[in-house]
XYZ file of C-alpha atoms in Angstrom:
626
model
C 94.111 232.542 288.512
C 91.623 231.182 290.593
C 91.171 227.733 291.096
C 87.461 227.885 292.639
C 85.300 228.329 290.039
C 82.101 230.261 291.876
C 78.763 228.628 290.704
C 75.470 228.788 291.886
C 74.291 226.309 291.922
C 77.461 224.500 292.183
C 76.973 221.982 289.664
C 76.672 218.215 290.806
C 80.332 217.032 289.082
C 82.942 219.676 288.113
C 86.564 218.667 287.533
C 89.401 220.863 286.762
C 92.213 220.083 284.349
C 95.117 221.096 282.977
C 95.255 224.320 281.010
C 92.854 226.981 280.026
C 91.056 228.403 277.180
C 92.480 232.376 275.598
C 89.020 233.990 274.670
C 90.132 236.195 271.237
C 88.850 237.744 268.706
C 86.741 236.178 265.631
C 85.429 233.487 266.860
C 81.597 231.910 266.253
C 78.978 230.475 268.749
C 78.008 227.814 266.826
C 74.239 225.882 266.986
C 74.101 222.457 266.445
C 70.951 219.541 266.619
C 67.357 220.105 266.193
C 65.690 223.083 266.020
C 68.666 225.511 266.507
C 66.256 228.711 266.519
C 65.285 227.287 270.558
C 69.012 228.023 271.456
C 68.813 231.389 269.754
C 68.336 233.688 273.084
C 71.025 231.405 275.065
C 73.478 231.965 271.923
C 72.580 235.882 272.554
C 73.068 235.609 276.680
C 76.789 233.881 275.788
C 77.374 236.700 272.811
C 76.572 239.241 275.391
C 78.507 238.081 277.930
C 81.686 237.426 276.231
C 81.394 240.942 275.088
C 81.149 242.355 278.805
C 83.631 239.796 280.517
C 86.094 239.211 277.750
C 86.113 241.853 275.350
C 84.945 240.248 272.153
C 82.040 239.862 269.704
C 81.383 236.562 267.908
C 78.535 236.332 265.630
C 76.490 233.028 266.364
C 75.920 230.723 263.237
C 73.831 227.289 262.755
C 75.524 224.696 261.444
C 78.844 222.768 262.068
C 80.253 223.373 257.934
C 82.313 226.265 259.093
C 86.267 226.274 259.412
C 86.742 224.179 262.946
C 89.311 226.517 264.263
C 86.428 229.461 263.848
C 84.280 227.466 266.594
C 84.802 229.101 270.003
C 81.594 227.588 271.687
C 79.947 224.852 270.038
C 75.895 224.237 271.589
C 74.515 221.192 270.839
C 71.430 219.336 271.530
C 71.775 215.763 271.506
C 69.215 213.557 272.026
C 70.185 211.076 274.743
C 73.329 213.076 275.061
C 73.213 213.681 278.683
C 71.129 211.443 281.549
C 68.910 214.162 282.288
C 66.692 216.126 279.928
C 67.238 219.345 282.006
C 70.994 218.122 282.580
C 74.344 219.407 280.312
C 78.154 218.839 280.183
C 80.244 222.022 280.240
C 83.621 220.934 278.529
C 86.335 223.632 278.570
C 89.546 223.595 276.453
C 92.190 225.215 275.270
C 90.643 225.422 271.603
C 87.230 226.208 273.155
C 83.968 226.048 275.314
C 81.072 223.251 274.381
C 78.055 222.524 275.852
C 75.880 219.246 274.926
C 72.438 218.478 275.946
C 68.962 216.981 275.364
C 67.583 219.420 275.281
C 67.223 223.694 274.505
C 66.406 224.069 278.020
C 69.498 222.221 279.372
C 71.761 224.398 277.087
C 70.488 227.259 278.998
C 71.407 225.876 281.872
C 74.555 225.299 280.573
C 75.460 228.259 279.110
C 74.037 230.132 282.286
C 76.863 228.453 284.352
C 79.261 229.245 281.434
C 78.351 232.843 282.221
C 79.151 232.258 285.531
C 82.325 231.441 284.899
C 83.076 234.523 282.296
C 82.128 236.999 285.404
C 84.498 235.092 286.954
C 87.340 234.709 285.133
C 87.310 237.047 282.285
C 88.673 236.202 279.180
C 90.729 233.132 280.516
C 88.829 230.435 281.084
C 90.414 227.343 283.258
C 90.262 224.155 281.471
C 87.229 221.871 283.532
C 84.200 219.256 282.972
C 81.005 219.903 284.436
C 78.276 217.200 284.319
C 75.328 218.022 285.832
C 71.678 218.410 286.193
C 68.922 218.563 288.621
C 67.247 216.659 291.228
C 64.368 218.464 290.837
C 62.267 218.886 287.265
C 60.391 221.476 288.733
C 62.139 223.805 290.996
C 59.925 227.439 291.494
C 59.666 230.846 293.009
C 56.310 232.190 294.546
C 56.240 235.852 294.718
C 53.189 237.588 296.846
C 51.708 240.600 295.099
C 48.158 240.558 297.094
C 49.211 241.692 300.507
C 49.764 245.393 299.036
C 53.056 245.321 297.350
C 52.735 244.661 293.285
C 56.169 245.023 291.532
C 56.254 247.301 288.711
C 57.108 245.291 284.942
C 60.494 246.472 285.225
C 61.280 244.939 288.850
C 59.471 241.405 287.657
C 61.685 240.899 284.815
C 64.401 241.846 286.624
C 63.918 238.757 288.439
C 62.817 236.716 285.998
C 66.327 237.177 284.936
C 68.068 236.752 288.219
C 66.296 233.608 288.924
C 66.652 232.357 285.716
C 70.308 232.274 286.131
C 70.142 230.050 289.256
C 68.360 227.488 287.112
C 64.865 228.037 288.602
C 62.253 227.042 285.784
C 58.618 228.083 287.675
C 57.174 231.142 289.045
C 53.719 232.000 290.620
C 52.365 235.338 291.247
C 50.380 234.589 294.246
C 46.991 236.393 293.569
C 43.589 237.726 295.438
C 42.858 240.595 294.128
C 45.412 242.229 291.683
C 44.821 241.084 288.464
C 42.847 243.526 286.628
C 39.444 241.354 285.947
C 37.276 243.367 283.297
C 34.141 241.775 284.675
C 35.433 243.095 288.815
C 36.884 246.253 288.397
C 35.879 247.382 292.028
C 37.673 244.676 293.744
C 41.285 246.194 292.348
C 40.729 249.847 292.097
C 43.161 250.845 293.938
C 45.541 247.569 293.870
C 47.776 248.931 290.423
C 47.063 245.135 289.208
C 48.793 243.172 286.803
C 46.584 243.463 283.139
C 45.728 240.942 281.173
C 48.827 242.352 277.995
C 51.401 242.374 281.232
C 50.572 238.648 282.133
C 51.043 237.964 278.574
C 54.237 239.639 278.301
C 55.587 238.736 281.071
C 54.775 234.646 279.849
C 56.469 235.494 277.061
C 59.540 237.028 278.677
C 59.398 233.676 280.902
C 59.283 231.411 277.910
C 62.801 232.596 276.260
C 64.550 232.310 279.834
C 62.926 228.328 280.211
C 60.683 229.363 283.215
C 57.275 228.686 283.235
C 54.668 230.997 284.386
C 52.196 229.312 286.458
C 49.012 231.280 286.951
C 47.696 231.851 290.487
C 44.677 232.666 292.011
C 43.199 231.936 295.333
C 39.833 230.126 295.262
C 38.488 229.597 298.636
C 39.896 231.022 301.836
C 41.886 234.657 301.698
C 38.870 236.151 299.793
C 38.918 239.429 302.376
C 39.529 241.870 299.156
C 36.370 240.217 297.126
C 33.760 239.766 299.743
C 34.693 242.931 302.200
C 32.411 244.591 299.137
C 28.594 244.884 298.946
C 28.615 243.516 295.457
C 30.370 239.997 296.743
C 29.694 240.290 300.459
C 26.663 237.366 300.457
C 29.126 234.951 298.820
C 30.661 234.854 302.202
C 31.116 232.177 305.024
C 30.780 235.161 307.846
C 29.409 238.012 306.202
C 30.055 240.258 309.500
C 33.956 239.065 310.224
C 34.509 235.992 311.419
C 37.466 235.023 314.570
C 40.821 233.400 312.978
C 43.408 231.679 314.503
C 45.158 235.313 314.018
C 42.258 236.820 316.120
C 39.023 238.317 315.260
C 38.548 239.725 311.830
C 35.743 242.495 310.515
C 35.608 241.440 307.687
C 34.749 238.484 305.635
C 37.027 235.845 304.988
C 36.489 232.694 303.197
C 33.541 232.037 300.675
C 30.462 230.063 301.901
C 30.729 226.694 299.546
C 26.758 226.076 300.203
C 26.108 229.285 297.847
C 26.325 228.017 293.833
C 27.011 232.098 293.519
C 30.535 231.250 294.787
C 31.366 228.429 292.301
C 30.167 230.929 289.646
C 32.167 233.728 290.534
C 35.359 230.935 290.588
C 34.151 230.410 287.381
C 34.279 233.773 285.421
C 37.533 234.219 287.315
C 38.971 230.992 285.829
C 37.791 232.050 282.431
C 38.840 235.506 282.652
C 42.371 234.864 284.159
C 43.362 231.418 282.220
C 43.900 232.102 278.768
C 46.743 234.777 279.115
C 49.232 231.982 280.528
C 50.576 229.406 278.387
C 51.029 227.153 281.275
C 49.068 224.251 281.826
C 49.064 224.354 285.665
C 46.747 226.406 287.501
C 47.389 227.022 291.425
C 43.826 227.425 292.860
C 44.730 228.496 296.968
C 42.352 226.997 299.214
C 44.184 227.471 301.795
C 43.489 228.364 305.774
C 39.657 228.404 305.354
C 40.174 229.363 308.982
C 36.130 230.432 309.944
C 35.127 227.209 307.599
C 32.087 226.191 310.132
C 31.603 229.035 312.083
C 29.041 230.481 309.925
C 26.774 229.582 307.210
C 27.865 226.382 307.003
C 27.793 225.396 310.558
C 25.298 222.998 310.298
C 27.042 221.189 306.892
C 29.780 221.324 308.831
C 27.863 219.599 311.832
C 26.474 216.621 309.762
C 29.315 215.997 307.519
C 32.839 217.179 309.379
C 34.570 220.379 308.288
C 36.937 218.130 305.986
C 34.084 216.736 303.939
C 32.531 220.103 303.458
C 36.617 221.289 302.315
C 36.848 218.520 300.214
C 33.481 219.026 298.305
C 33.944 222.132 297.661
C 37.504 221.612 296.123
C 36.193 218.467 293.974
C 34.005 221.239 292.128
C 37.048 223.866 292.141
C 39.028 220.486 290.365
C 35.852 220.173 287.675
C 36.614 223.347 286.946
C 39.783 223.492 286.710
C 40.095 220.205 284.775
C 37.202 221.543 281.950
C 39.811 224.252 281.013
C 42.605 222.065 280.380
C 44.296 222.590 283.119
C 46.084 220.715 286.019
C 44.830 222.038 289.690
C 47.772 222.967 292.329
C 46.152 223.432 295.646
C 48.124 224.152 298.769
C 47.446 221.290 301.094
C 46.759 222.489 304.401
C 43.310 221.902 305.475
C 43.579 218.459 303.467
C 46.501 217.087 305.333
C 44.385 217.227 308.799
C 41.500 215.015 307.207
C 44.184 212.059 306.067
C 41.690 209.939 305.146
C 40.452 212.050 302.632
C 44.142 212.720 301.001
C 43.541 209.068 299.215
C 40.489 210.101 297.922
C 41.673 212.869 295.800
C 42.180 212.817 292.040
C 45.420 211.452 291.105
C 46.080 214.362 288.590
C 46.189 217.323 290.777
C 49.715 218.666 292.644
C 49.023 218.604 296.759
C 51.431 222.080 297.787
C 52.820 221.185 301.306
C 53.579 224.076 302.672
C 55.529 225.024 305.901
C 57.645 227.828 307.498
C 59.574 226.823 310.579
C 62.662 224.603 310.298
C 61.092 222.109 311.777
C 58.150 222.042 309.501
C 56.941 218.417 309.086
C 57.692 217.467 305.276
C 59.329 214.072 306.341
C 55.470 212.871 307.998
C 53.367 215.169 305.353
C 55.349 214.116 302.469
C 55.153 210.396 303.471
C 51.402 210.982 303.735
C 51.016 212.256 300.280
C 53.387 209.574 298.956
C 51.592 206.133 300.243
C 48.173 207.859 298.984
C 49.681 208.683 295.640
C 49.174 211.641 295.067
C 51.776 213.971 293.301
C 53.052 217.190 295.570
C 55.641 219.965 295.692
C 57.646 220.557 299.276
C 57.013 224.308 299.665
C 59.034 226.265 302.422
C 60.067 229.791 301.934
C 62.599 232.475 302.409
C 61.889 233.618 306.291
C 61.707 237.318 305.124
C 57.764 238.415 305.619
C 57.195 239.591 309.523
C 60.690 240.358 309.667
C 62.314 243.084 307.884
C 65.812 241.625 307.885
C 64.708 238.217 307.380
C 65.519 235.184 309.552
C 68.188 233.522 307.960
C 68.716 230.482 310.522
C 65.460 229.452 310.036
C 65.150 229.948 306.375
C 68.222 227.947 305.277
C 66.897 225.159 307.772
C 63.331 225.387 306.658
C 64.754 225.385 302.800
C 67.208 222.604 303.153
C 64.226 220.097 305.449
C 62.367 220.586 302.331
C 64.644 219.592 299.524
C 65.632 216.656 301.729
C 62.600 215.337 302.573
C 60.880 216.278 299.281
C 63.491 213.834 297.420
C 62.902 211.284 300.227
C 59.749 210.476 299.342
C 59.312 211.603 295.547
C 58.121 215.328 295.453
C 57.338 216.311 291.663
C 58.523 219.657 292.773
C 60.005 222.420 295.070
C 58.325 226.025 294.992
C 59.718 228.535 297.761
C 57.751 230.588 298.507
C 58.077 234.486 299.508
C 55.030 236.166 301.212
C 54.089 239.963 302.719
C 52.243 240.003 305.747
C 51.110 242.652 307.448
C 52.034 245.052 304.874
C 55.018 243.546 303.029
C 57.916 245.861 304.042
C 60.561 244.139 303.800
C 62.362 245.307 300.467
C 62.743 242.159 297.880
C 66.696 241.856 297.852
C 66.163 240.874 301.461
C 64.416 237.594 299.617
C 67.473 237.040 297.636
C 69.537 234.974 299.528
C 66.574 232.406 300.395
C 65.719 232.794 296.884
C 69.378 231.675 296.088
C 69.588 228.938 298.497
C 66.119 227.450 297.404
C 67.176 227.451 293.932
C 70.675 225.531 294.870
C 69.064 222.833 297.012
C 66.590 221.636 294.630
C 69.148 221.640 291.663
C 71.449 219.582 293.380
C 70.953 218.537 297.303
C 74.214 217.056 297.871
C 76.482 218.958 296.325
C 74.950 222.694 297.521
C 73.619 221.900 300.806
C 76.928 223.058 302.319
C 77.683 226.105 299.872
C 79.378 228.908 300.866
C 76.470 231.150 299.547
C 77.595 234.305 301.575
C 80.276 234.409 299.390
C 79.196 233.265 296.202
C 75.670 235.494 296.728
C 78.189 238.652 297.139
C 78.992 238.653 293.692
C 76.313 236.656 291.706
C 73.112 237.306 293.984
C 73.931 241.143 294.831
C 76.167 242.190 292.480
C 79.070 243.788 294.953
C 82.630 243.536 293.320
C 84.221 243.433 297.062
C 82.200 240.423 297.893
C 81.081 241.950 301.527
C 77.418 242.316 300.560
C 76.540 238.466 300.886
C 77.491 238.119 304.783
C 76.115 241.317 305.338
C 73.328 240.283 304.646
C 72.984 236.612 306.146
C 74.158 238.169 309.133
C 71.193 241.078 309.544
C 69.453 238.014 308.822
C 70.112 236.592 311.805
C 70.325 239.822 314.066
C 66.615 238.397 315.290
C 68.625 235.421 317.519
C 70.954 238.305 319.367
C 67.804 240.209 320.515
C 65.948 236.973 322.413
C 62.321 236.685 322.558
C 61.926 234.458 319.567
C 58.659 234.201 317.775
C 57.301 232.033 315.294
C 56.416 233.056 311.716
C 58.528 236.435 312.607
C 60.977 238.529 313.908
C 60.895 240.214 317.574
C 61.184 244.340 315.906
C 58.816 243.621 313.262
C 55.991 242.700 315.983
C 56.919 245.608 318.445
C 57.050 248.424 314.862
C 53.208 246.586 314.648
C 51.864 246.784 318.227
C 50.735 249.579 320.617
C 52.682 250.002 324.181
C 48.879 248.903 325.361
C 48.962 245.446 323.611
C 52.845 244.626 324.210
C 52.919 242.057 327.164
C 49.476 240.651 325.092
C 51.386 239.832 322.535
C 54.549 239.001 324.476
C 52.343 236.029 325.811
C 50.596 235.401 322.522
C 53.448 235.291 320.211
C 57.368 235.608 321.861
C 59.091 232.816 323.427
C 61.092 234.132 325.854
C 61.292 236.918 327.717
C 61.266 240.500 326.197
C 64.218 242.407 328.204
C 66.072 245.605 327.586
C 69.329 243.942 327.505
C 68.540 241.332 324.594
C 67.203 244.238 322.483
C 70.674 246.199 323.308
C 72.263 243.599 321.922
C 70.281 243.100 318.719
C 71.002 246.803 318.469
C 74.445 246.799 318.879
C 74.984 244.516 316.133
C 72.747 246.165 313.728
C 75.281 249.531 314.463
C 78.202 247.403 313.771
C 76.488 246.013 310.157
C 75.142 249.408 309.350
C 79.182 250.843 309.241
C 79.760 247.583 307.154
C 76.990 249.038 304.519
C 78.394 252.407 304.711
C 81.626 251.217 303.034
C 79.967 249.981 299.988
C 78.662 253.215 298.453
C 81.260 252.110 295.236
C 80.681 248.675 295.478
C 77.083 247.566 295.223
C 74.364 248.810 293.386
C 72.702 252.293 295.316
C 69.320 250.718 295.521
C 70.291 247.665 296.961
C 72.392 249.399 299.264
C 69.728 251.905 300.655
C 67.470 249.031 301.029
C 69.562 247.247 303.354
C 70.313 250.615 305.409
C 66.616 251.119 305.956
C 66.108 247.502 306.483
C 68.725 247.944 309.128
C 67.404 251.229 310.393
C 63.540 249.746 310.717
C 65.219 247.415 312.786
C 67.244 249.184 314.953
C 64.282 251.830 315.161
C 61.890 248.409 316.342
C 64.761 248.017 318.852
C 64.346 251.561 320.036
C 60.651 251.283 320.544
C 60.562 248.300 322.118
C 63.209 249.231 324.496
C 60.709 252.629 325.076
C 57.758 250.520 325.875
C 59.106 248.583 328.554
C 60.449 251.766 330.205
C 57.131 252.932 329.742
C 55.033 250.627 331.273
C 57.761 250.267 334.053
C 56.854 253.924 334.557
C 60.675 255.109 333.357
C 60.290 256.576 330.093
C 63.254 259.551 329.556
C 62.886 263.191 328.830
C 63.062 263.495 324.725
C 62.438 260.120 323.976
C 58.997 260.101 321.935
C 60.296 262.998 320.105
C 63.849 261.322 319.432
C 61.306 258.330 318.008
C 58.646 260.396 316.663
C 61.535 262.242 314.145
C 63.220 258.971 313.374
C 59.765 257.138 312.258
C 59.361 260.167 310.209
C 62.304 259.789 308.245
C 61.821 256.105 307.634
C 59.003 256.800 306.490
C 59.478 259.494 303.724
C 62.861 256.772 302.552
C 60.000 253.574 302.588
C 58.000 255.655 300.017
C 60.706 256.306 297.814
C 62.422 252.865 298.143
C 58.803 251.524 296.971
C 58.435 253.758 293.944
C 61.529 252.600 292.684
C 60.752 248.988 292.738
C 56.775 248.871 292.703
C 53.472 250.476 291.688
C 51.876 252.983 293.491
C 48.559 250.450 294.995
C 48.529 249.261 297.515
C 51.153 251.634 299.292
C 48.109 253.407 301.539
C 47.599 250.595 303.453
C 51.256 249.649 303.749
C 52.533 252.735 305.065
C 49.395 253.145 307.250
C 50.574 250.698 309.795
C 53.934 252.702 309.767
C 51.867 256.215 310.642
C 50.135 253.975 313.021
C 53.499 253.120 315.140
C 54.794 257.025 314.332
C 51.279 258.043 316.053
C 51.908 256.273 319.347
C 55.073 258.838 319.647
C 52.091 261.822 320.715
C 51.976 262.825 323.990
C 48.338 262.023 323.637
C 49.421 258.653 322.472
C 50.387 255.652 324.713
């Protein structure tokens, strides 16, 4: 028997003793303290998984007047048991498993390690202590399902689940366009939205697993998919398109603040959205209200600084929110360049400082937020939009900056964040190991800063009983630093799948440090080859799905290898006899596997526009092309 016990998180104190516990037959989950039917669904989780890992089925009871020798795992909440309210102590002995906490949600916790454990072990459980519980109260997931990709019912609660299990007790849907407003129906036609019953269930579903659904809807800037239509279009800052520090834009962006038409529409939103989340928290955007100024309100703007005009606008957003009960998240990039204005927001709203890189500055922004008062969340994210394979350097630096920076100066929470630029193909268990990682470091900094997640994510993140799938996929992850040319926000093949051989040494100079050669993107490659025969030995040992997601993932990859290497023959003047058509056949067939890789995970809007940028690159393969 093992004497590693593999947890994630691993929990803050764990000690191992001497002995172990026999799971057998005809024993009782017992309930214990307060109101026992709140520990009801983590009694079931245990029930279940002692029947899958060890074989047996004990009926759970409430009450401690049963025969003592009957008790195999004794939950109880104890009021002041434990230092934490979200904490627990896992005791296992010979004559048992019990778990004591303040609390129903800590018991979850609890038992969620103890299931840990059983997958671990099986029906012989080493004697141990755990005490632990988290450094952060609030420790979330933000999952983008407005840049085209919206998961199907099945594929959310699927992750509900998955999360749940790593102790993560928030998640946002972050939302333009694809809830299904009765009062908008043109703006998500064609987006396969979440409905108002979904939302409802899906709070519910949260609820039972201690995670709370936060709802999510952006208020200000990233309003493309409202006011690109006639019916919304004079609600806009730049009617016509507007130029963004991405480049120009045709269409409308942000909404003009000047117009009490846009504070309406926020309103019926607000009222329309709200009431299907039980949560009291309400994330309102406002973020990168990049053509703020260039427009409409150019002269407000002129008189009174583009941070006024921001921060008068969001005061009324904050009315709003605040007259429905609710407290206002706001991401907090626009605010933190106006510092002087950061002290002059309301003390009951959450600041969301968000950053990407690993050298995002949460030590200076979170100090900023702390002397003014004001209550934030450290939000970095997972690395894997603009990248296909993810870039897992920079995402486990980006992730751990946060969580040690966010404690540093007080952060009320820690929400990673997962996003889908430029059509969101990367496939979600590509998210999983930042998802992981996130959900570690905010439990408990100092004890899982230094986990070995590729092998504990082998088993518990991805499911694969010969534990290769977890550094298969941290190292894809960081296939981006073999092929040189590092860019920010991104990986090199995702930007040269995206661009035409016309705009390639454009983009070289607008976005790629480094120089794009040949031999770097042999490299990258090479490796991807070598990890691609790693994947084809698993066909037995990890789920099929998540398999043929990482063999695309790997294929788009190599394939963004391939074309790169084609354009810079190409505009050398060597391209090679068969090449476009060697390309032109291999986009094809990604293509046809995307499409059924997103069926099985997602709804059926939104997939036009993704796999339009994909026909886009296949096009440049024409001999009219390029």
């Amino acid at each position: 028997m093992s004497l590693d016990p593999v947890l994630l998180p691993v929990p803050r104190q764990m000690s191992l003793q001497d002995g172990e516990f026999k799971i057998g037959k005809g024993r009782l989950i017992v309930l214990d303290g307060g109101d026992v039917r709140a520990l009801l669904f983590s009694a079931r989780c245990l029930q279940e998984r002692l029947s899958l890992s060890a074989n047996v089925d004990w009926d759970i009871v409430a009450g401690t007047a049963v025969p003592q020798e009957r008790i195999g795992a004794h939950l109880a909440v104890v009021p002041g048991g434990v230092k934490h309210l979200q904490g627990y102590r896992l005791t296992i002995a010979s004559s048992g498993l019990s778990i004591v906490a303040a609390s129903a949600a800590g018991i979850f916790y609890g038992v969620n390690s103890a299931m840990q454990l059983l997958d671990g072990y099986g029906a012989k459980l080493p004697a141990m202590r755990i005490d632990d519980w988290p450094d952060y109260a609030v420790r979330g997931v933000m999952l983008d399902i407005s840049r085209d990709k919206v998961p199907s019912m099945e594929t959310l609660m699927m992750l509900v689940d998955k999360l749940a299990s790593w102790k993560i007790n928030q998640l946002q849907l972050y939302t333009e366009h694809t809830f299904a407003y009765q009062n908008h129906p043109t703006v998500w036609a064609e987006a396969s939205p979440m409905t108002g019953e979904e939302i409802m269930v899906l709070d519910a579903y949260c609820q039972e697993r201690f995670v709370e659904l936060v709802p999510n809807q952006n208020s200000f800037g990233h309003m493309r998919r409202w006011l690109k239509h006639a019916q919304y279009n004079h609600l806009a800052e730049c009617p016509d398109g507007c130029d963004t520090i991405w480049g120009h834009f045709d269409e409308p962006f942000t909404l003009y603040p000047g117009d009490p038409g846009s504070l309406e529409l926020v309103r019926g939103l607000y009222d329309e959205l709200l009431p299907h989340f039980s949560s009291r928290q309400f994330n309102v955007g406002c973020d990168e209200t990049v053509d703020l100024g260039q427009g409409r309100s150019a002269e407000a703007v002129k008189e009174r600084g583009a941070g006024q005009v921001y921060f008068d606008f969001l005061k009324k957003v904050y009315a709003e929110v605040k007259a429905r009960g609710r407290t206002m998240q706001f991401w907090g990039d626009i605010i933190v360049n106006h510092p002087e204005l950061v002290a002059e927001l309301p003390r009951d709203v959450v600041a969301l400082e968000w950053g990407y890189e690993a050298d995002h500055p949460f030590d200076e922004r979170g100090a900023l937020y702390a002397r003014s008062g004001i209550p934030f969340y450290v939000c970095p994210g997972t690395s894997s939009w603009n990248t296909l394979g993810g870039r897992t350097q920079n995402a486990f630096g980006n992730l751990l900056n946060a969580a040690g920076n966010g404690l540093k100066h007080g952060a009320a929470g820690y929400l990673n964040t997962d996003w889908g630029d430029n059509g969101h193909w990367q496939m979600l268990p590509v998210s999983y190991l930042g998802f992981a990682y996130g959900a570690a470091l905010s439990w408990a900094l100092e004890a899982n800063e230094d986990i070995d997640l590729e092998g504990a994510a082998s088993w518990l993140v991805f499911g694969d009983i010969s534990k290769q799938m977890g550094s298969i996929a941290y190292d894809l992850g960081n296939v981006y630093l073999d092929a040189g040319g590092q860019s920010f926000n991104g990986a090199l093949f995702f930007y040269l799948l995206q661009i035409s051989p016309q705009e390639l040494y454009q983009v070289q100079a607008q976005l790629l440090s480094g120089a794009l050669i040949i031999e770097g993107l042999r490299r990258a490659e090479k490796r991807i080859d070598e990890l691609l025969e790693q994947l084809s030995q698993l066909e037995d040992a990890v789920h099929e799905r998540i398999r043929r997601e990482f063999v695309w993932t790997a294929e788009m990859m190599r394939h963004g290898c391939r074309r790169g290497i084609w354009m810079l023959r190409l505009e050398a003047g060597q391209e090679q006899d068969g090449e476009r058509t060697m390309l032109g056949h291999e986009a094809a067939r990604l293509i046809r596997e995307y499409g059924a890789l997103w069926q099985a995970r997602n709804r059926p809007g939104g997939f036009a526009d993704s796999v339009a940028l994909m026909e886009k690159m296949r096009a440049d393969y024409s001999s009219e092309s390029a």
